Coordinates of C-alpha atoms in Angstrom, one line a residue:
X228 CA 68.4 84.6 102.5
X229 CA 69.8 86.8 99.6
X230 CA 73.1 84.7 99.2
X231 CA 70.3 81.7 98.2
X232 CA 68.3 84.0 96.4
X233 CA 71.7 84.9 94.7
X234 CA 72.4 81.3 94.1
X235 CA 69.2 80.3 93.3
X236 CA 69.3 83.0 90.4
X237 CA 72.7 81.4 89.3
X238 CA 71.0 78.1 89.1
X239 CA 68.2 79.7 86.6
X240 CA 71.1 80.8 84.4
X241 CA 73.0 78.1 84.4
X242 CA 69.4 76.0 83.5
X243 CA 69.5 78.6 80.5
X244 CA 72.9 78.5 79.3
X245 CA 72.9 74.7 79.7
X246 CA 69.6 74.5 77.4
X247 CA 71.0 77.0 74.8
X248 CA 74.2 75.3 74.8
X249 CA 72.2 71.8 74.1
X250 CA 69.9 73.3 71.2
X251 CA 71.4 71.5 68.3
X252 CA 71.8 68.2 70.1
X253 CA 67.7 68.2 71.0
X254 CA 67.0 69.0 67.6
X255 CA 69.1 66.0 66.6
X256 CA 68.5 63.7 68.8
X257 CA 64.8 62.2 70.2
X258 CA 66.2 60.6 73.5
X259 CA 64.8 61.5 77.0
X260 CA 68.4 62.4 78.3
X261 CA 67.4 66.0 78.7
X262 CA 64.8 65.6 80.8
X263 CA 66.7 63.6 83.2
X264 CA 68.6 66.3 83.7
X265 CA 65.5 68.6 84.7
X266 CA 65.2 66.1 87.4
X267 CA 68.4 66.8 88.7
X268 CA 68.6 70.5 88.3
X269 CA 65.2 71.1 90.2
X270 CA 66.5 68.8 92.6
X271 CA 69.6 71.2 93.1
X272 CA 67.3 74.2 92.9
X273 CA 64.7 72.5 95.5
X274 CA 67.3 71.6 98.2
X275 CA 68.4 74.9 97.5
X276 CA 65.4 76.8 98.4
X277 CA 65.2 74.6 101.5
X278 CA 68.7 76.2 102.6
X279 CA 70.7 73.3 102.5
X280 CA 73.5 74.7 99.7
X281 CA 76.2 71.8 100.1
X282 CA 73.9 69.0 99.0
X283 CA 72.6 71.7 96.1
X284 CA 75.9 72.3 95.2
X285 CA 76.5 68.2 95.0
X286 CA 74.3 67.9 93.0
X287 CA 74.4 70.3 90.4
X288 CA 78.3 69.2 90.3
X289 CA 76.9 65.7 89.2
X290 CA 73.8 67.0 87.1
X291 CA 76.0 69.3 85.0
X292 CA 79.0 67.9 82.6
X293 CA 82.1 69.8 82.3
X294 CA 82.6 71.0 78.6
X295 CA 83.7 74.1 76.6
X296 CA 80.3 75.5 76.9
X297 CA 79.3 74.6 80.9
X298 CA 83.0 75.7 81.6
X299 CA 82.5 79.0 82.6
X300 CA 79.4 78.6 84.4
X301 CA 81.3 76.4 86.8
X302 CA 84.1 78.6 87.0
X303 CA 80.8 81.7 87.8
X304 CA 79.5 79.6 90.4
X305 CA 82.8 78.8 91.8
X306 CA 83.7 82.8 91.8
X307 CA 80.1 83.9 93.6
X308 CA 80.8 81.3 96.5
X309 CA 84.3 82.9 96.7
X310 CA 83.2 86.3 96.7
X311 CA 80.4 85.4 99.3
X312 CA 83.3 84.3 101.7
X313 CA 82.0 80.5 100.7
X314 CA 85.9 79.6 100.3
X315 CA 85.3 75.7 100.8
X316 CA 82.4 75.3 98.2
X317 CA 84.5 77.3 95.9
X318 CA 87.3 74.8 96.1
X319 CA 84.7 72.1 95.8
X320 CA 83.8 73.7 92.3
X321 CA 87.2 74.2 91.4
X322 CA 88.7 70.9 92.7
X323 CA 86.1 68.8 90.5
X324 CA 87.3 70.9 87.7
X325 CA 90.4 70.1 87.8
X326 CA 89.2 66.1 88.0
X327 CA 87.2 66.3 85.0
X328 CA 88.5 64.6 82.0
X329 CA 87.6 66.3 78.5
X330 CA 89.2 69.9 79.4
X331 CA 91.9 71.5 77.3
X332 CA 95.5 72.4 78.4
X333 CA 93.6 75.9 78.8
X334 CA 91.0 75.4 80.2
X335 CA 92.5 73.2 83.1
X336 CA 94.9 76.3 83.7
X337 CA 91.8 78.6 84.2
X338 CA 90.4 76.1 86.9
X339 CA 93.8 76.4 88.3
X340 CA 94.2 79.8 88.6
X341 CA 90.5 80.0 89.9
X342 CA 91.5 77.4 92.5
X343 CA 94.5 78.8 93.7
X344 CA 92.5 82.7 94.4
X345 CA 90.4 80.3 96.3
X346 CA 93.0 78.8 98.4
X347 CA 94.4 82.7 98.9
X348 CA 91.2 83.9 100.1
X349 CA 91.0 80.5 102.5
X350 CA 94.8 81.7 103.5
X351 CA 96.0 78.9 102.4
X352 CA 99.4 80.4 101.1
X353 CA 101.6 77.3 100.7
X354 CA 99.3 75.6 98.2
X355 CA 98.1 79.5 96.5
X356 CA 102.0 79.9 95.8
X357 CA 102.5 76.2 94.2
X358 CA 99.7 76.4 91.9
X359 CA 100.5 79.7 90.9
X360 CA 104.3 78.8 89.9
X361 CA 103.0 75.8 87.8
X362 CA 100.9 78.1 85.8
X363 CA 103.9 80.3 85.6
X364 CA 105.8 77.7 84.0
X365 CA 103.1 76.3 82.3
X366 CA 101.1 79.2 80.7
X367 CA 101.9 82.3 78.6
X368 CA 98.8 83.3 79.3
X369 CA 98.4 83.4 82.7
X370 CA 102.0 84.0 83.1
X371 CA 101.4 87.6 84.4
X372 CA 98.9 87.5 86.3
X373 CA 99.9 84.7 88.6
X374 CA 103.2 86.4 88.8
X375 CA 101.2 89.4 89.8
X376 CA 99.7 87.0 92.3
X377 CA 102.7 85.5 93.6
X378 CA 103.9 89.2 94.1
X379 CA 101.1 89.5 96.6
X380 CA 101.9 86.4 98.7
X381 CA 104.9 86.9 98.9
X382 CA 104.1 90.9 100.3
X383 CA 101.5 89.7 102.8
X384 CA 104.6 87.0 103.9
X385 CA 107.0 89.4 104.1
X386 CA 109.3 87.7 102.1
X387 CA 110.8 90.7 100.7
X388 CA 113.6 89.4 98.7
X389 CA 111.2 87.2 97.2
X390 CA 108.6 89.9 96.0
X391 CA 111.5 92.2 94.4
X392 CA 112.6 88.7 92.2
X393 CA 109.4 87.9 91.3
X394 CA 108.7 91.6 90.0
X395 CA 112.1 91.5 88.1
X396 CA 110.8 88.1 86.6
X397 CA 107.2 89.8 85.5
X398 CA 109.5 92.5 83.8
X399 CA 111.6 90.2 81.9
X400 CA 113.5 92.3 79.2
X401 CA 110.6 94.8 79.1
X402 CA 111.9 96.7 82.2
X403 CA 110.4 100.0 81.1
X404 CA 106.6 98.2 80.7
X405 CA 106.2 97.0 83.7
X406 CA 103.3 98.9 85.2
X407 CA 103.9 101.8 87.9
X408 CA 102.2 100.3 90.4
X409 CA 104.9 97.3 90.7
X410 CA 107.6 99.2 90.4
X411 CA 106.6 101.7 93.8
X412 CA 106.4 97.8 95.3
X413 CA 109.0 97.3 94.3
X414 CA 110.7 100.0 96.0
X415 CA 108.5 99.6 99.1
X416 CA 110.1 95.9 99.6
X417 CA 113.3 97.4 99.4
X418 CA 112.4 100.2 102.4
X419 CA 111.2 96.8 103.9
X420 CA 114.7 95.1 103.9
X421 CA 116.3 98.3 104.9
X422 CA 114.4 98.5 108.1
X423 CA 115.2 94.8 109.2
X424 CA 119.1 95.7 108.4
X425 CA 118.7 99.2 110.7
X426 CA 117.3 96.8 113.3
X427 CA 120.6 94.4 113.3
X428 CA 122.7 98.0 113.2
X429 CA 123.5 97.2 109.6
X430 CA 124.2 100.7 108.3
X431 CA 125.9 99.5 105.0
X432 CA 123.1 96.7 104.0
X433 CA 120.0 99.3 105.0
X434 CA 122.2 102.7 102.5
X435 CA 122.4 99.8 99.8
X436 CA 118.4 98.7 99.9
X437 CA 117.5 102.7 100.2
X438 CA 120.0 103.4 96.9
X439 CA 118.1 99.9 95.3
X440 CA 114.6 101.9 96.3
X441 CA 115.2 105.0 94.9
X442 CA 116.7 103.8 92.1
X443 CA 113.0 101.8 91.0
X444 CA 111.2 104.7 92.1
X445 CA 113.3 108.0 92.5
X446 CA 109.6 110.0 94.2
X447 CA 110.1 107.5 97.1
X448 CA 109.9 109.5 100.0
X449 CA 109.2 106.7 102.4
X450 CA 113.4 105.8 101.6
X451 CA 114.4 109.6 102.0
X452 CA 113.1 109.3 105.4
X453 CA 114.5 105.9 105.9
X454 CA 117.7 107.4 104.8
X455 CA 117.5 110.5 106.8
X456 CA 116.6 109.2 110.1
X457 CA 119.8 106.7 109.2
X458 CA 122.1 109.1 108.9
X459 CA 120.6 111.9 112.0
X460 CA 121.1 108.9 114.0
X461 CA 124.9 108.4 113.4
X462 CA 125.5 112.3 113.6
X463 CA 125.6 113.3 109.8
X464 CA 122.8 116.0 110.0
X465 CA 124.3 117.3 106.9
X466 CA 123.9 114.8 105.2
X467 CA 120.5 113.9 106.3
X468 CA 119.1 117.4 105.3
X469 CA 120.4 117.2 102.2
X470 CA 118.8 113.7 101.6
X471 CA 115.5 115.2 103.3
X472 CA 115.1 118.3 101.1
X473 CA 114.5 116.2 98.3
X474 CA 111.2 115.5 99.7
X475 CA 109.1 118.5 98.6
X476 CA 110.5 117.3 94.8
X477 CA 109.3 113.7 95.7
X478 CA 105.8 114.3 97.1
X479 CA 105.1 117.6 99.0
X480 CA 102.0 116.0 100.9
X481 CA 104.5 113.9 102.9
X482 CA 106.6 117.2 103.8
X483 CA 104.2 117.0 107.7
X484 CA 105.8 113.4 108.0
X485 CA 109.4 114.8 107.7
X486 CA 109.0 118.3 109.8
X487 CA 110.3 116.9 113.4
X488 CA 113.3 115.4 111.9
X489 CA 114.0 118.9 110.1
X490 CA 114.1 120.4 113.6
X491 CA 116.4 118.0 114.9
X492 CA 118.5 117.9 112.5
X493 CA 119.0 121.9 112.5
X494 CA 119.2 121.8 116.2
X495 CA 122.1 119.1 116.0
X496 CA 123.9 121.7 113.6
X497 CA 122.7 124.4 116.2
X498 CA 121.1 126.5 113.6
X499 CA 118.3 127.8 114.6
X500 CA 118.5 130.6 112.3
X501 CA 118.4 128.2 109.4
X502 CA 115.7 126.0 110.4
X503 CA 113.2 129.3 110.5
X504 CA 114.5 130.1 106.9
X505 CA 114.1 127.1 105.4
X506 CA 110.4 126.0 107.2
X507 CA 109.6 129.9 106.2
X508 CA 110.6 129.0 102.4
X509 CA 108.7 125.7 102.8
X510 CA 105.8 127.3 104.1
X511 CA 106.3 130.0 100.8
X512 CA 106.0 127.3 98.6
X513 CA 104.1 124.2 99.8
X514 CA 101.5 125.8 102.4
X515 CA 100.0 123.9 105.2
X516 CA 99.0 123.5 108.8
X517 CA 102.0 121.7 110.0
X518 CA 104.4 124.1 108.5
X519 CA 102.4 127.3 110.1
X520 CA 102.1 125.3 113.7
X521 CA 105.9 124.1 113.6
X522 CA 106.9 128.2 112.3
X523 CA 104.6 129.2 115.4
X524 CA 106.7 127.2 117.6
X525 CA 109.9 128.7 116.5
X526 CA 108.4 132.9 116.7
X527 CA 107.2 131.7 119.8
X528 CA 110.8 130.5 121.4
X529 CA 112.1 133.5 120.1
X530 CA 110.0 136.5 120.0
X531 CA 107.3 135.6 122.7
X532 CA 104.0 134.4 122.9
X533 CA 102.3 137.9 121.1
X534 CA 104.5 137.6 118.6
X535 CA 103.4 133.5 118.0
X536 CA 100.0 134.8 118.5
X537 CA 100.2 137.3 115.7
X538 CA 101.5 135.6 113.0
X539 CA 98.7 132.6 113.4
X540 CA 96.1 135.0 113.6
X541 CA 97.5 135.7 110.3
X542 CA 98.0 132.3 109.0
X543 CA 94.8 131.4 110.2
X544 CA 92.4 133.9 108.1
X545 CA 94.4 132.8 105.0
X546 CA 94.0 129.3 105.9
X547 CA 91.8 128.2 108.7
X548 CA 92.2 125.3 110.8
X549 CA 91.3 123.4 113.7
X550 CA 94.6 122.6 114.8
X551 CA 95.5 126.8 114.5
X552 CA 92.9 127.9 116.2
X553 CA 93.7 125.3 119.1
X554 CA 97.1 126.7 118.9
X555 CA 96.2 130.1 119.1
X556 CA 93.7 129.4 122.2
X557 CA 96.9 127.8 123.8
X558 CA 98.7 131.3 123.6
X559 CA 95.8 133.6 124.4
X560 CA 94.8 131.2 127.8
X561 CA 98.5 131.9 129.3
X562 CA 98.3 135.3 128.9
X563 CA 94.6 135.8 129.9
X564 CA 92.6 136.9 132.9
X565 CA 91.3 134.1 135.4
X566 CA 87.6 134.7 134.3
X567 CA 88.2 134.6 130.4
X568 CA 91.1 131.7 130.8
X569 CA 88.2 129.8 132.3
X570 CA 86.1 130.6 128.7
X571 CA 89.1 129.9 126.0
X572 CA 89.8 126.9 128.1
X573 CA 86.5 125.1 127.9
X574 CA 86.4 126.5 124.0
X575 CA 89.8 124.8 123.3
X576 CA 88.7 121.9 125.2
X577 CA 85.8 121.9 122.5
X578 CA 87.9 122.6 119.1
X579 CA 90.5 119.4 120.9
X580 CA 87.3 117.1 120.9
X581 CA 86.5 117.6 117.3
X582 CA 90.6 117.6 116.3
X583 CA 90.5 113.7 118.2
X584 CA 87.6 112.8 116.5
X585 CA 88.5 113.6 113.0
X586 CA 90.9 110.7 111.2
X587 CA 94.0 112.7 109.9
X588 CA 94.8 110.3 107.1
X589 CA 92.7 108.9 103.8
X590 CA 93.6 106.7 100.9
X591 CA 93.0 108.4 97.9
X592 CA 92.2 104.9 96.4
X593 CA 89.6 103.2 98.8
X594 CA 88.6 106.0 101.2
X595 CA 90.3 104.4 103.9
X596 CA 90.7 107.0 106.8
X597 CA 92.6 106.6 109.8
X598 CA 95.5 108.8 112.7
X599 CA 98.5 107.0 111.0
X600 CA 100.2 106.6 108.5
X601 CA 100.4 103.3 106.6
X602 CA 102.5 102.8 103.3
X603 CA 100.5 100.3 102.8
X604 CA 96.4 100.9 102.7
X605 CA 95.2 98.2 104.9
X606 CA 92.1 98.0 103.1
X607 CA 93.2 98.2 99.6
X608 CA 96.4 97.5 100.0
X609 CA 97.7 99.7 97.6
X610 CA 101.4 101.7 98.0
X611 CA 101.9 105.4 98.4
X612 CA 97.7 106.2 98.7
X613 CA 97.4 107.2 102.1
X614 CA 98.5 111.0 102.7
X615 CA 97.2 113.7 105.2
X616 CA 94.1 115.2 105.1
X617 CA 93.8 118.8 103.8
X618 CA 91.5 121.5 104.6
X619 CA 90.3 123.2 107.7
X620 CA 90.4 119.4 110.1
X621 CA 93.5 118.5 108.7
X622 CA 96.8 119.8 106.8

């Protein structure tokens, strides 16, 4: 009922606009034209009300001529169904549009464009991404934006390849203008590439993608990681820490995504003392929950449980957390008396429910939350916007 109250308002406006837009005519002119077109709209309106939208939709389409001044309430009309998840009724508007004689070169690309969103919400891609390339062709001003659009297809079909062209082709011989947000894509399609080459073993092909990435967004620390894990893999832990310690540069609230291949990367080299250095300077610097958990681990292999137990009773009344007081529980239960084991084990039982019920990530952009990390928002779908929580449930 409020999507035909919604429409029904719509149909009131466009009654309006149509009238206003008529004015001069009426005052010109003493034919009856203008009442037969009352007929029709309150016909539209009345098999509105009685919830049958198609036929209203027919027949304000035939009441209602296309012009420069009933244009854009066609194109409004067209939008609402869209946004309303009325995909097919959009297309209807749009469609008949684009039939009309009368319209300028303009004003048919603006049905166009309208048209082809419509066929990307109905997932129609094929047809989206040929309308789209004619008004690239075809329109300086909608050059961009369907470009923008095409950029967009061509992510959600993971044709890779395809997205970095198109962005190189929206940058022209501005390079530097071309807004942020493309050029992290950008980078993000090329971490994309590198991945399928690490799946078909193709070491040189995924180093040259990661190089490609870095080099349209140098913070990229989805590509150090990339790069890292590359290199751990073939037995260059060297070189992988050296690619890895750029993170905290990059983006220091990905530093939790990049701690477990720290540690194996050490151990490879056998440096134990050197991993506790360099997580301790870490922690010095960029504080947080993993750091403090993964430095427990370490005092904990080395110096004994008291010793772990000590240092996060520390940590913990400089920066509490959930997941260090679990921690801490952990230590005190294996060193604790049958009768109060059975007490700190039903209380980290307790503080374990609330960790698995809290989401560890967020977009900073939507307020999508989640326990995983996606590059890209599933919700917004914007790069880079999802990082760990901070604060007492999270980092």
């Amino acid at each position: 009922m409020p999507d035909l109250l919604m429409l029904g308002l719509l149909f009131v406006s466009i009654a309006i606009g149509y009238f206003l837009g008529r004015r001069f005519s009426y005052q010109k002119s003493l034919d009856h034209e203008a009442p037969a077109y009352d007929k029709n709209y309150f016909k539209g309106l009345n098999l509105l009300l009685n919830e049958q939208p198609d036929a209203a939709i027919d027949t304000f389409i035939e009441s209602l001529d296309v012009n420069s001044e009933t244009l854009e309430t066609h194109l409004a009309l067209g939008n609402l169904l869209r946004r309303q998840g009325e995909v097919d009724r959009a297309i209807r508007i749009h469609q008949n549009l684009l039939a009309r004689p009368g319209l300028t070169i303009n004003q048919q690309h603006l049905a166009q464009l309208e048209l082809a969103r419509d066929y990307v919400k109905a997932v129609l891609l094929d047809r989206a991404e040929t309308l789209f390339k004619e008004l690239v062709e075809q329109s300086d001003v909608l050059r961009d934006i369907s470009l923008e659009h095409l950029i967009e297809i061509y992510r959600d079909e993971k044709e890779w390849a395809n997205a970095i062209n198109t962005v190189e082709h929206l940058a022209g011989k501005r390079l530097s203008k071309v807004p942020l947000k493309w050029r992290c894509a950008q980078a993000h399609f090329c971490c994309e590439l590198a991945e399928i080459a690490l799946g078909k073993n193709d070491y040189l092909s995924a180093r040259r993608h990661l190089k490609a990435a870095l080099n349209y967004d140098k913070n990229l620390v989805r590509a150090s990681l990339i790069w890292g894990q590359l290199e751990y893999q073939l037995g260059n832990s060297r070189e992988a820490l050296k690619i890895l310690k750029k993170i905290p540069q990059q983006d220091s609230n990905y530093l939790n995504e990049a701690l477990e291949l720290f540690v194996k990367c050490y151990v490879q080299l056998d440096d134990r003392a050197g991993l506790r250095q360099y997580i301790s300077q870490l922690q010095g610097e960029y504080p947080s929950n993993s750091l403090v958990l993964e430095l427990t681990k370490i005092i904990r292999s080395s110096e004994g449980d008291l010793a772990a137990a000590d240092y996060i009773g520390s940590q913990l009344k400089q920066r509490p957390s959930l997941q260090g007081l679990s921690q801490l529980l952990e230590l005190y239960l294996e060193n604790s008396k049958e009768k109060s084991q059975n007490n700190l084990l039903l209380l980290k039982q307790l503080v374990d429910q609330l960790i698995e019920k809290k989401p560890t990530y967020q977009c900073s952009q939507c307020g999508f939350t989640g326990n995983q990390l996606h590059w890209l928002c599933p919700s917004c779908k914007s790069w880079n916007t999802i990082k760990a929580i901070r604060g007492i449930e999270g980092e």
